[in-house]
XYZ file of C-alpha atoms in Angstrom:
698
model
C 107.927 87.177 63.772
C 108.429 87.540 59.965
C 107.266 84.919 57.521
C 109.250 82.544 56.268
C 107.537 81.248 53.115
C 104.367 81.156 51.592
C 102.911 78.019 49.712
C 99.899 77.936 47.682
C 97.566 74.795 48.984
C 94.339 73.114 47.367
C 91.864 75.732 49.578
C 94.581 78.707 49.733
C 97.903 79.817 51.199
C 99.694 78.170 54.103
C 102.390 80.871 55.744
C 104.918 79.588 57.550
C 106.881 82.023 60.281
C 110.032 81.670 61.214
C 110.379 80.536 64.698
C 109.724 82.810 67.359
C 111.800 83.551 70.663
C 111.276 81.935 74.109
C 107.750 83.863 74.982
C 104.688 83.493 76.960
C 101.598 81.792 75.091
C 99.407 84.588 76.028
C 101.446 86.888 73.725
C 100.692 84.865 70.535
C 98.779 86.539 68.066
C 98.038 85.777 64.517
C 95.341 88.045 62.005
C 94.057 87.244 58.897
C 92.613 89.927 57.207
C 92.578 92.452 54.363
C 94.252 95.067 56.048
C 96.606 97.622 54.403
C 99.492 99.425 56.168
C 102.525 102.117 56.625
C 106.006 101.005 56.645
C 109.250 102.180 58.361
C 112.294 100.590 59.530
C 113.522 101.070 63.176
C 117.076 102.245 63.916
C 118.583 98.858 64.062
C 116.982 97.603 60.763
C 113.868 96.057 62.034
C 110.802 96.458 59.774
C 108.120 98.217 61.618
C 104.272 98.222 60.068
C 100.944 100.073 61.248
C 98.014 98.018 59.913
C 94.346 99.134 59.326
C 91.599 98.656 57.286
C 92.209 99.682 53.488
C 89.901 103.265 53.733
C 91.546 103.727 57.419
C 95.121 103.338 56.565
C 96.040 106.849 55.870
C 95.116 107.554 59.315
C 97.921 105.431 60.548
C 100.785 108.325 59.940
C 100.876 109.604 63.484
C 101.181 106.286 65.004
C 104.047 105.206 62.597
C 105.599 108.339 63.246
C 104.780 108.107 67.503
C 105.674 104.332 67.400
C 109.159 104.642 65.846
C 110.093 107.680 67.876
C 109.245 105.926 71.190
C 110.267 102.287 70.566
C 113.911 103.727 69.764
C 113.611 106.094 72.800
C 113.437 102.648 74.519
C 115.836 100.893 72.804
C 118.352 103.511 74.188
C 116.387 103.520 77.886
C 116.811 99.690 78.089
C 119.805 99.718 77.122
C 118.786 96.676 74.966
C 117.771 96.193 71.406
C 113.778 95.694 70.774
C 113.972 91.897 71.013
C 112.333 90.768 67.573
C 113.296 90.991 63.983
C 110.245 92.805 63.167
C 107.125 94.824 64.822
C 103.740 95.111 63.155
C 100.632 97.475 64.914
C 97.364 97.082 64.155
C 94.051 98.821 64.387
C 91.062 96.536 65.001
C 87.519 97.865 64.256
C 85.817 95.761 67.145
C 88.172 94.902 70.345
C 87.336 94.338 73.446
C 90.642 95.364 75.255
C 92.093 99.061 74.758
C 95.079 97.627 73.262
C 97.026 94.288 74.026
C 101.107 94.093 73.458
C 101.107 90.850 71.758
C 104.805 90.548 70.854
C 105.869 91.490 67.567
C 102.069 92.024 66.551
C 100.303 94.511 68.734
C 96.928 94.948 68.556
C 94.494 98.174 69.283
C 90.951 99.254 69.292
C 90.846 101.808 66.151
C 90.668 104.568 68.438
C 93.589 104.050 70.297
C 95.714 103.694 66.758
C 94.408 105.922 64.069
C 94.394 109.714 64.202
C 92.868 112.052 61.593
C 94.622 115.639 60.956
C 91.445 116.342 59.392
C 88.986 115.306 62.455
C 90.632 113.947 65.350
C 91.098 115.991 68.639
C 94.193 117.322 70.929
C 93.073 114.644 73.700
C 92.482 112.053 70.251
C 96.397 112.489 69.442
C 97.157 112.297 73.163
C 95.570 108.610 73.475
C 97.269 107.343 70.628
C 100.621 108.356 71.479
C 99.970 106.869 75.272
C 98.671 103.828 74.122
C 101.183 103.439 71.654
C 104.191 104.234 74.289
C 102.464 101.942 76.767
C 102.238 98.972 74.625
C 105.781 99.212 73.295
C 107.273 99.406 76.919
C 105.785 95.688 77.348
C 108.013 94.828 74.423
C 110.744 94.612 77.438
C 108.544 94.637 80.826
C 106.183 92.328 80.292
C 107.412 90.503 76.777
C 111.179 90.007 77.287
C 110.765 89.634 80.883
C 107.183 88.254 82.073
C 105.650 88.478 85.796
C 105.627 84.751 87.077
C 102.252 84.245 87.836
C 99.228 87.025 88.162
C 100.026 87.995 91.440
C 102.776 90.545 90.011
C 100.751 91.827 87.196
C 101.564 95.327 87.886
C 105.207 94.268 87.502
C 103.878 94.362 83.815
C 101.090 96.976 83.631
C 102.638 99.493 86.646
C 105.797 99.611 84.647
C 104.206 100.271 81.458
C 102.044 102.611 83.098
C 104.853 104.680 84.103
C 107.386 104.542 81.237
C 104.857 105.367 78.547
C 105.170 108.780 79.855
C 108.639 109.111 79.396
C 108.200 107.921 75.979
C 105.676 110.302 74.811
C 107.708 112.920 76.541
C 110.845 111.965 74.736
C 108.224 112.273 71.592
C 106.235 115.001 72.012
C 108.342 117.093 74.471
C 105.848 119.961 74.810
C 103.262 118.355 76.206
C 103.923 118.373 79.868
C 103.571 114.430 80.089
C 105.728 114.031 83.361
C 103.418 116.740 84.977
C 100.254 115.228 83.210
C 101.054 112.132 84.970
C 99.326 113.584 88.156
C 96.248 114.370 86.894
C 95.743 110.726 84.386
C 97.232 108.428 86.736
C 97.768 109.586 90.313
C 94.593 111.357 91.254
C 92.401 109.053 90.373
C 93.892 106.302 91.858
C 94.496 107.954 95.361
C 90.607 108.214 95.216
C 90.379 104.407 95.259
C 93.264 103.729 97.063
C 91.826 105.719 99.971
C 88.466 103.265 100.509
C 88.046 99.726 102.127
C 87.004 98.578 98.655
C 91.164 98.646 97.736
C 93.894 95.972 97.531
C 97.656 95.491 97.892
C 99.646 95.721 94.787
C 101.096 92.494 95.282
C 98.048 89.822 96.180
C 97.514 86.226 95.794
C 94.985 85.446 92.977
C 93.850 82.133 91.863
C 90.907 81.990 89.714
C 89.847 83.129 86.254
C 87.747 86.045 87.843
C 90.322 86.958 90.365
C 92.701 87.501 87.278
C 90.525 89.433 85.520
C 89.737 91.753 88.551
C 93.402 92.523 89.048
C 93.845 94.170 85.943
C 92.835 97.379 87.438
C 93.320 100.706 88.473
C 95.773 99.890 91.551
C 98.039 97.142 89.241
C 98.436 100.422 86.763
C 97.858 103.269 88.484
C 99.144 102.724 91.787
C 102.080 100.020 90.325
C 102.801 103.122 88.033
C 102.852 105.944 91.030
C 105.064 103.594 93.295
C 107.884 103.531 90.662
C 107.427 106.826 90.243
C 108.411 107.574 94.012
C 111.046 104.927 93.743
C 112.853 106.344 91.059
C 112.853 110.078 92.665
C 114.214 108.503 95.768
C 117.114 106.514 94.345
C 117.714 109.125 91.205
C 116.754 108.734 87.876
C 120.132 107.200 86.564
C 120.018 104.101 89.390
C 116.491 103.578 88.583
C 117.233 103.185 84.980
C 120.704 100.845 85.641
C 118.559 98.959 87.956
C 115.977 98.172 85.171
C 118.278 97.390 82.240
C 120.156 95.097 85.248
C 116.759 93.185 85.938
C 116.069 93.072 82.492
C 119.241 91.398 81.361
C 119.017 88.901 84.440
C 115.641 87.573 83.691
C 115.496 88.159 79.582
C 113.452 85.178 77.838
C 112.368 84.263 81.594
C 109.658 85.008 84.029
C 110.379 87.308 87.342
C 109.006 88.446 90.765
C 108.590 91.382 92.267
C 111.655 90.924 94.341
C 114.131 90.429 91.729
C 113.339 94.028 90.504
C 114.235 94.781 93.976
C 117.003 92.980 94.080
C 118.753 94.177 90.875
C 117.742 97.900 92.062
C 120.013 97.317 95.565
C 122.726 96.079 93.430
C 122.850 99.609 92.071
C 122.371 101.380 95.058
C 124.105 99.736 97.291
C 123.781 100.661 101.133
C 122.205 104.035 100.388
C 118.918 102.321 101.218
C 117.018 98.787 101.327
C 115.050 98.813 98.510
C 113.015 95.745 99.868
C 112.129 97.108 103.378
C 111.018 100.261 101.805
C 108.906 99.413 98.707
C 107.343 96.423 100.573
C 105.654 98.990 102.345
C 103.657 100.082 99.732
C 103.199 96.821 97.690
C 102.132 94.418 100.455
C 99.528 96.766 101.994
C 96.840 98.838 100.432
C 96.092 102.137 101.266
C 98.663 105.360 101.931
C 99.338 107.859 104.155
C 98.574 111.609 104.990
C 101.489 113.501 106.963
C 100.299 115.668 109.461
C 102.461 118.916 109.873
C 102.476 121.043 112.850
C 104.941 123.352 114.625
C 106.474 122.738 117.803
C 107.939 125.239 120.486
C 111.506 124.450 119.321
C 110.969 126.375 115.558
C 110.542 122.896 114.149
C 108.148 121.287 111.774
C 106.605 117.763 113.381
C 105.527 115.294 110.910
C 103.367 112.290 111.903
C 101.850 109.653 109.392
C 98.736 107.931 109.896
C 96.506 105.733 107.354
C 94.089 108.499 104.959
C 90.665 107.351 104.391
C 87.935 109.330 102.948
C 85.896 108.034 105.237
C 87.855 108.340 108.485
C 85.173 106.252 110.611
C 85.790 103.400 108.261
C 87.146 100.463 110.039
C 89.714 97.890 108.141
C 89.503 94.466 109.708
C 92.715 93.848 107.400
C 96.106 92.860 109.391
C 99.112 93.988 107.404
C 102.615 93.242 108.703
C 103.411 96.978 108.760
C 100.340 98.185 110.665
C 99.410 100.674 107.876
C 102.914 102.761 108.259
C 104.806 103.094 105.090
C 108.627 104.204 104.497
C 108.260 107.706 102.738
C 110.766 109.607 100.703
C 109.749 113.014 101.978
C 110.190 116.320 99.611
C 109.704 119.949 100.567
C 110.382 123.080 98.983
C 110.181 126.555 100.429
C 109.859 130.181 100.137
C 113.602 130.103 99.927
C 114.461 127.742 97.598
C 112.723 125.820 94.581
C 115.423 123.000 95.195
C 113.585 119.813 96.732
C 114.935 119.135 100.215
C 114.723 115.126 101.395
C 114.125 113.405 104.762
C 113.239 109.951 105.258
C 110.052 109.234 107.448
C 110.694 105.536 108.576
C 107.610 103.247 109.048
C 109.243 102.168 112.052
C 109.501 106.019 113.452
C 106.605 107.843 115.595
C 107.641 111.247 114.125
C 110.420 113.354 111.796
C 111.222 117.133 112.176
C 112.117 119.511 109.733
C 113.701 122.949 110.512
C 111.348 126.261 109.946
C 114.559 128.011 109.113
C 112.217 131.153 109.191
C 111.399 130.790 105.671
C 107.457 132.311 104.430
C 106.052 128.861 103.443
C 106.841 125.425 103.164
C 105.349 122.850 100.773
C 105.737 119.258 101.086
C 105.706 116.728 98.493
C 107.205 118.369 95.716
C 105.587 117.699 92.315
C 103.263 115.149 94.334
C 105.916 112.633 93.548
C 105.527 110.895 96.571
C 102.429 108.455 97.010
C 101.129 110.628 100.121
C 99.075 113.072 101.408
C 100.040 115.956 103.315
C 98.193 118.277 105.863
C 99.096 121.399 107.704
C 97.816 123.888 110.427
C 95.536 126.343 108.978
C 97.888 129.048 108.796
C 100.177 127.124 106.805
C 97.579 126.423 104.665
C 96.992 130.107 104.540
C 100.334 130.850 103.439
C 100.050 128.465 100.497
C 97.034 129.598 99.609
C 98.381 133.342 99.473
C 101.440 131.619 97.109
C 99.855 129.212 95.266
C 100.042 131.718 92.101
C 104.165 131.251 91.990
C 104.394 127.534 92.385
C 104.836 125.111 89.005
C 101.933 123.925 87.384
C 102.578 120.434 89.063
C 102.332 121.942 92.652
C 99.624 123.941 91.904
C 97.887 120.690 90.832
C 98.630 119.225 93.741
C 97.476 121.808 96.104
C 93.976 121.973 94.714
C 93.376 118.279 94.534
C 94.941 117.640 98.304
C 93.232 120.735 99.801
C 89.479 119.056 98.038
C 90.277 115.218 99.100
C 91.360 116.600 102.733
C 88.038 118.619 103.151
C 86.016 115.602 101.319
C 87.534 113.575 104.830
C 87.053 116.051 106.938
C 90.725 116.583 107.967
C 90.182 120.388 107.119
C 87.416 122.643 106.169
C 86.019 123.335 102.873
C 86.396 126.827 103.560
C 90.155 125.841 102.907
C 89.867 124.074 99.626
C 87.123 126.759 98.448
C 89.488 129.891 99.443
C 92.539 128.080 97.586
C 90.630 127.610 94.413
C 89.679 131.333 93.920
C 93.401 131.567 92.621
C 92.405 129.856 89.592
C 90.265 133.354 88.526
C 93.877 134.517 87.260
C 95.065 130.504 86.142
C 94.834 129.582 82.581
C 96.939 126.599 82.381
C 95.336 123.029 81.363
C 96.620 121.165 84.083
C 95.466 123.018 87.076
C 91.871 123.526 85.090
C 91.933 119.731 84.892
C 91.872 119.355 88.254
C 89.572 122.153 89.410
C 87.071 120.778 86.522
C 87.037 117.577 88.673
C 86.289 119.210 91.797
C 83.521 121.370 90.469
C 81.618 118.363 88.461
C 81.762 116.431 92.054
C 80.719 119.365 93.871
C 77.916 119.715 91.256
C 76.502 116.109 91.916
C 76.049 116.915 95.539
C 74.572 120.727 95.291
C 72.626 119.761 92.215
C 69.425 119.767 94.568
C 70.546 122.158 96.938
C 68.879 125.724 97.743
C 71.737 127.360 96.738
C 72.496 125.320 93.101
C 72.434 128.670 91.343
C 74.708 130.578 93.371
C 76.927 127.647 92.610
C 76.963 127.827 89.126
C 77.797 131.754 89.422
C 80.543 131.227 91.717
C 82.022 128.398 89.436
C 81.184 130.928 85.975
C 83.331 133.657 87.866
C 85.836 131.259 88.574
C 86.195 130.211 84.804
C 85.640 133.627 83.373
C 88.905 135.042 82.859
C 90.198 131.664 81.247
C 87.290 131.674 79.368
C 87.619 135.257 77.981
C 91.746 134.446 77.533
C 91.258 131.229 75.729
C 88.006 132.296 74.151
C 86.224 129.672 70.677
C 88.487 131.352 68.461
C 91.699 128.823 67.537
C 94.523 130.049 65.818
C 96.839 127.583 64.332
C 99.968 128.532 66.289
C 97.983 127.476 69.449
C 99.875 124.389 71.004
C 98.792 121.156 72.175
C 98.013 122.234 76.004
C 96.556 125.646 75.058
C 94.018 123.660 73.108
C 93.666 121.066 75.989
C 92.942 123.866 78.499
C 90.826 125.398 76.041
C 88.323 122.321 75.744
C 88.307 122.024 79.507
C 87.347 125.424 80.256
C 84.793 125.946 77.955
C 83.493 122.363 78.657
C 82.926 123.422 82.566
C 81.643 127.132 81.416
C 78.715 125.198 79.307
C 78.261 122.835 82.209
C 77.658 125.265 84.407
C 75.192 127.189 82.223
C 77.351 130.124 81.096
C 75.322 131.650 78.729
C 77.794 133.115 76.452
C 78.994 129.692 76.027
C 75.861 127.937 75.608
C 74.645 130.294 72.804
C 77.976 130.137 71.087
C 78.061 125.998 71.239
C 74.128 126.007 70.114
C 74.721 128.187 67.486
C 77.316 126.765 66.139
C 75.686 123.424 66.148
C 72.734 124.802 64.448
C 75.072 125.867 61.739
C 76.863 122.694 61.229
C 73.537 120.665 61.198
C 72.031 123.250 58.483
C 74.287 124.551 57.019
C 77.452 121.991 57.146
C 79.591 124.635 58.399
C 82.948 122.655 59.161
C 83.586 122.482 63.383
C 86.891 122.962 64.762
C 88.808 119.215 65.827
C 89.000 120.388 69.276
C 85.742 122.012 69.925
C 83.315 119.877 68.081
C 82.330 117.322 71.541
C 81.395 120.330 73.412
C 79.219 121.400 70.315
C 77.868 118.215 70.016
C 76.876 117.709 73.585
C 75.266 120.676 73.990
C 73.539 121.166 70.690
C 72.211 118.416 71.472
C 71.185 118.999 75.196
C 69.972 122.417 74.083
C 68.393 121.151 70.767
C 64.961 119.694 69.548
C 63.981 115.718 68.711
C 64.482 116.485 65.107
C 68.317 117.670 65.926
C 68.642 114.173 67.647
C 67.136 112.104 64.778
C 69.968 114.119 62.534
C 72.774 113.515 64.332
C 71.560 110.233 65.145
C 71.392 109.193 61.269
C 75.091 110.988 61.300
C 76.542 108.622 64.078
C 75.034 105.427 62.274
C 76.957 106.397 58.742
C 80.090 107.909 60.379
C 83.163 105.429 59.585
C 85.748 107.071 62.009
C 85.847 105.520 65.458
C 86.987 108.416 67.492
C 84.265 110.444 65.663
C 81.439 107.516 66.497
C 82.302 107.824 69.895
C 81.724 111.408 69.878
C 78.813 111.218 68.338
C 77.645 108.678 70.545
C 78.459 110.692 73.684
C 76.207 113.507 72.210
C 73.349 111.679 71.660
C 73.505 110.717 75.454
C 73.427 114.363 76.215
C 69.878 114.727 75.423
C 66.862 115.564 78.275
C 64.507 113.369 76.557
C 63.815 110.087 78.599
C 62.302 108.441 75.608
C 65.456 108.993 73.432
C 67.606 107.738 76.022
C 65.698 104.752 76.499
C 65.919 104.243 72.547
C 69.636 104.290 72.351
C 69.448 101.118 75.002
C 67.251 99.400 73.042
C 69.703 100.084 70.089
C 72.445 98.881 71.953
C 70.941 95.465 72.811
C 71.946 94.316 69.224
C 75.337 94.813 67.546
C 74.015 96.599 64.549
C 74.374 99.986 65.206
C 76.632 99.898 68.891
C 79.633 97.754 68.852
C 80.240 95.425 71.359
C 83.372 96.954 72.624
C 81.321 100.457 72.675
C 78.533 99.186 74.728
C 79.951 99.784 78.118
C 80.771 103.340 77.317
C 77.608 104.081 75.934
C 75.393 103.338 79.616
C 78.370 105.369 81.106
C 77.412 108.633 79.088
C 73.637 107.975 79.489
C 74.253 107.649 83.208
C 76.278 110.426 83.616
C 73.138 112.499 82.136
C 70.992 113.517 85.438
C 67.917 112.250 83.543
C 69.657 109.051 82.157
C 70.797 107.865 85.786
C 67.670 105.998 86.759
C 67.079 104.803 83.243
C 70.591 102.853 83.058
C 70.058 101.730 86.768
C 66.767 100.364 86.344
C 67.364 98.887 82.900
C 70.786 97.127 84.273
C 68.734 95.512 87.425
C 65.842 93.953 84.990
C 68.068 92.971 82.227
C 70.869 91.912 84.262
C 70.912 88.226 83.567
C 71.082 89.272 79.774
C 73.732 91.046 80.034
C 75.445 87.894 82.057
C 74.367 85.793 78.935
C 76.020 88.217 76.407
C 79.049 89.382 77.963
C 79.764 86.853 80.432
C 80.485 87.350 84.273
C 84.395 87.125 83.956
C 83.840 90.520 81.463
C 85.708 92.937 83.526
C 84.103 95.700 81.867
C 80.498 94.306 83.074
C 81.484 94.335 86.834
C 82.665 97.809 86.303
C 79.580 99.377 85.073
C 77.546 99.217 88.216
C 80.172 101.521 90.351
C 80.249 104.053 87.012
C 76.717 104.376 86.883
C 75.799 104.312 90.810
C 78.671 106.963 91.528
C 76.445 110.106 91.714
C 74.026 108.190 93.828
C 73.436 109.995 97.298
C 70.171 108.626 98.857
C 69.744 105.684 101.403
C 66.865 104.957 99.394
C 69.475 104.147 96.036
C 71.776 102.221 98.279
C 69.142 99.904 99.657
C 68.498 99.073 96.055
C 72.184 98.673 94.940
C 72.059 96.000 98.256
C 69.169 94.450 97.292
C 69.998 93.688 93.990
C 73.758 92.196 95.012
C 71.457 89.903 97.362
C 69.525 88.800 94.479
C 72.476 88.424 92.269
C 75.389 87.320 94.522
C 77.971 86.047 91.909
C 79.432 88.754 90.906
C 82.015 86.898 89.018
C 85.433 89.631 88.275
C 83.341 92.420 89.662
C 83.236 91.345 93.111
C 85.539 94.212 94.284
C 83.682 96.363 92.143
C 80.452 95.995 94.143
C 82.377 96.570 97.084
C 83.672 100.117 96.007
C 80.401 101.014 94.721
C 78.456 100.473 97.769
C 81.458 102.524 99.627
C 81.283 105.268 97.206
C 77.476 105.654 97.909
C 78.116 105.673 101.619
C 80.484 107.973 101.434
C 78.331 110.486 99.330
C 75.618 110.012 101.986
C 77.932 111.011 104.600
C 79.753 113.909 102.708
C 75.941 115.338 102.709
C 75.424 114.628 106.279
C 79.048 116.421 107.167
C 79.628 119.352 104.428
C 76.541 120.267 102.511
C 75.336 123.201 104.858
C 79.269 124.461 105.200
C 79.734 124.170 101.614
C 76.316 125.869 101.142
C 77.296 128.457 103.561
C 80.585 129.214 101.875
C 79.026 129.896 98.615
C 76.583 132.336 99.786
C 78.852 134.034 101.585
C 80.932 134.433 98.497
C 78.388 135.534 95.922
C 77.086 138.251 98.510
C 80.488 139.380 99.161
C 81.247 139.361 95.275
């Protein structure tokens, strides 16, 4: 609320604020600081300010622009005015969360609010836009209406995680944000939710540790993904009207998930049973894969089953729906890009779709549905032949789907790898983001393979055309997505030892370090990382000194990441020691640093050994209720592929059984390593054979 008056008293100033609206206590915030601000006025007259430390206040301009644009879009979208008489946003130098939606005084890490036109990258800019949009969406979903208890935290976080994309899409319409949702939110949660370490969206939480742990990928990403599917099923206007009705019905009060379904039901009437539909997605974990086969009568026959990355995994949990879902199935064909709809009820054994003599059919249009689709080999072949003509979203979907279905042994890796060869002609960011992810995963599995060099040659060939098209040379006219595509492609090329790429990166690095030649905002991360990787100890020391002196939070993270690219074990160990105090590495960046080091093959074991040896020190420093401490374990063990490492993990967990908020993370970590071991047993030889054959024929 705004300041009412200030009164000088003996030992300072007493500030009175006007009385707040009814609100949840966890949304209260006071900041006492010497911050400066840039200001604006919202469409209905409310004062809007963005605060930062005085030396950083010039970097608040983009957040002010995007914040004003997004909040005014939300006022229109929700058809409810921003509920407070003022709005402030503040960049905090050391802040444990990414951001927090304190009502009327939203707090952010500096990396999530500050943007410099001189040094920030396109990825930094998008991060600021999405986090600002996410937090401002909470002004309605979470603040105006708050969940009744933490069981329903997904109402807050799932909704804000979805609607943030609409806000940024309005403010930055050329960024393809609604398609970017697929790679940024959907694909990551599909990995977690295909394991036994997942959990239902709505589940009972009682203790502080359980509450902390539920602020996770399921509540945020899956919550967002099923709302996206719901919106598509009931149509955008009905969804919007239902959301507004829900907010109006419960403003300045608490609500539960059922209240949202009831409001939507009033809008869609008898068209669909919203509760029955959505309960199948919120009350049980996981999701289905639809197997598509052909019958003798000229139909596609669809059957559903639960999808698990490890098909041999046994889940002893019982659900009210027996792991069946009510699925709004969509599809397009060679004859029509207009999606067709068919409902697959959780009580039905199968659904049929007429073939209609089309050349190809693709189910799950733009991957709007939260499910996978597996085809017969002949249909995969037809999709492989025509993938180049599909939308960016459908390309990204098919690429991700094929590799995940191969990972679970539902199809052979030959199908996925054959499909991926179309990428030789692709230059768009979103499909390249998917292929890059898949190639980095294979890189972990094949790092010790006899055909590892052939694998790198294969990836270099896939990336060759995009590398030569996008190049290192930037143009002022390059749009946001071209810039994102360039960094994705160049990073993959350098990682796979594309010699021209590495030479360019190291040369630019040396010119910058020696002659202070300015570096591109978007390319500097690649130049820093591969410059350090191929550089000397003296280069590393120079980088370290630059890192210590750097004041910009986003740039500091880039420099910190580059330091972890060193192949010198002693330097990596030194970084870990430096981070033991907060003189150089802020507490908020500690877990990021440890993850960066663990992602370096030289650093993985160093970090793992350190964490086991210093576990009690870490617990004393951060506390077992710190969600990032628990999540550190899966992030540093995700590349383990041996039973020896698995046993080390099991022994460590046995020695320190109290996991606090990291209990679920431990389950997920063990399952990931077990799946890695299984992958090598099931797929390594098949992938090696395909790669060798491809290289021999090319």
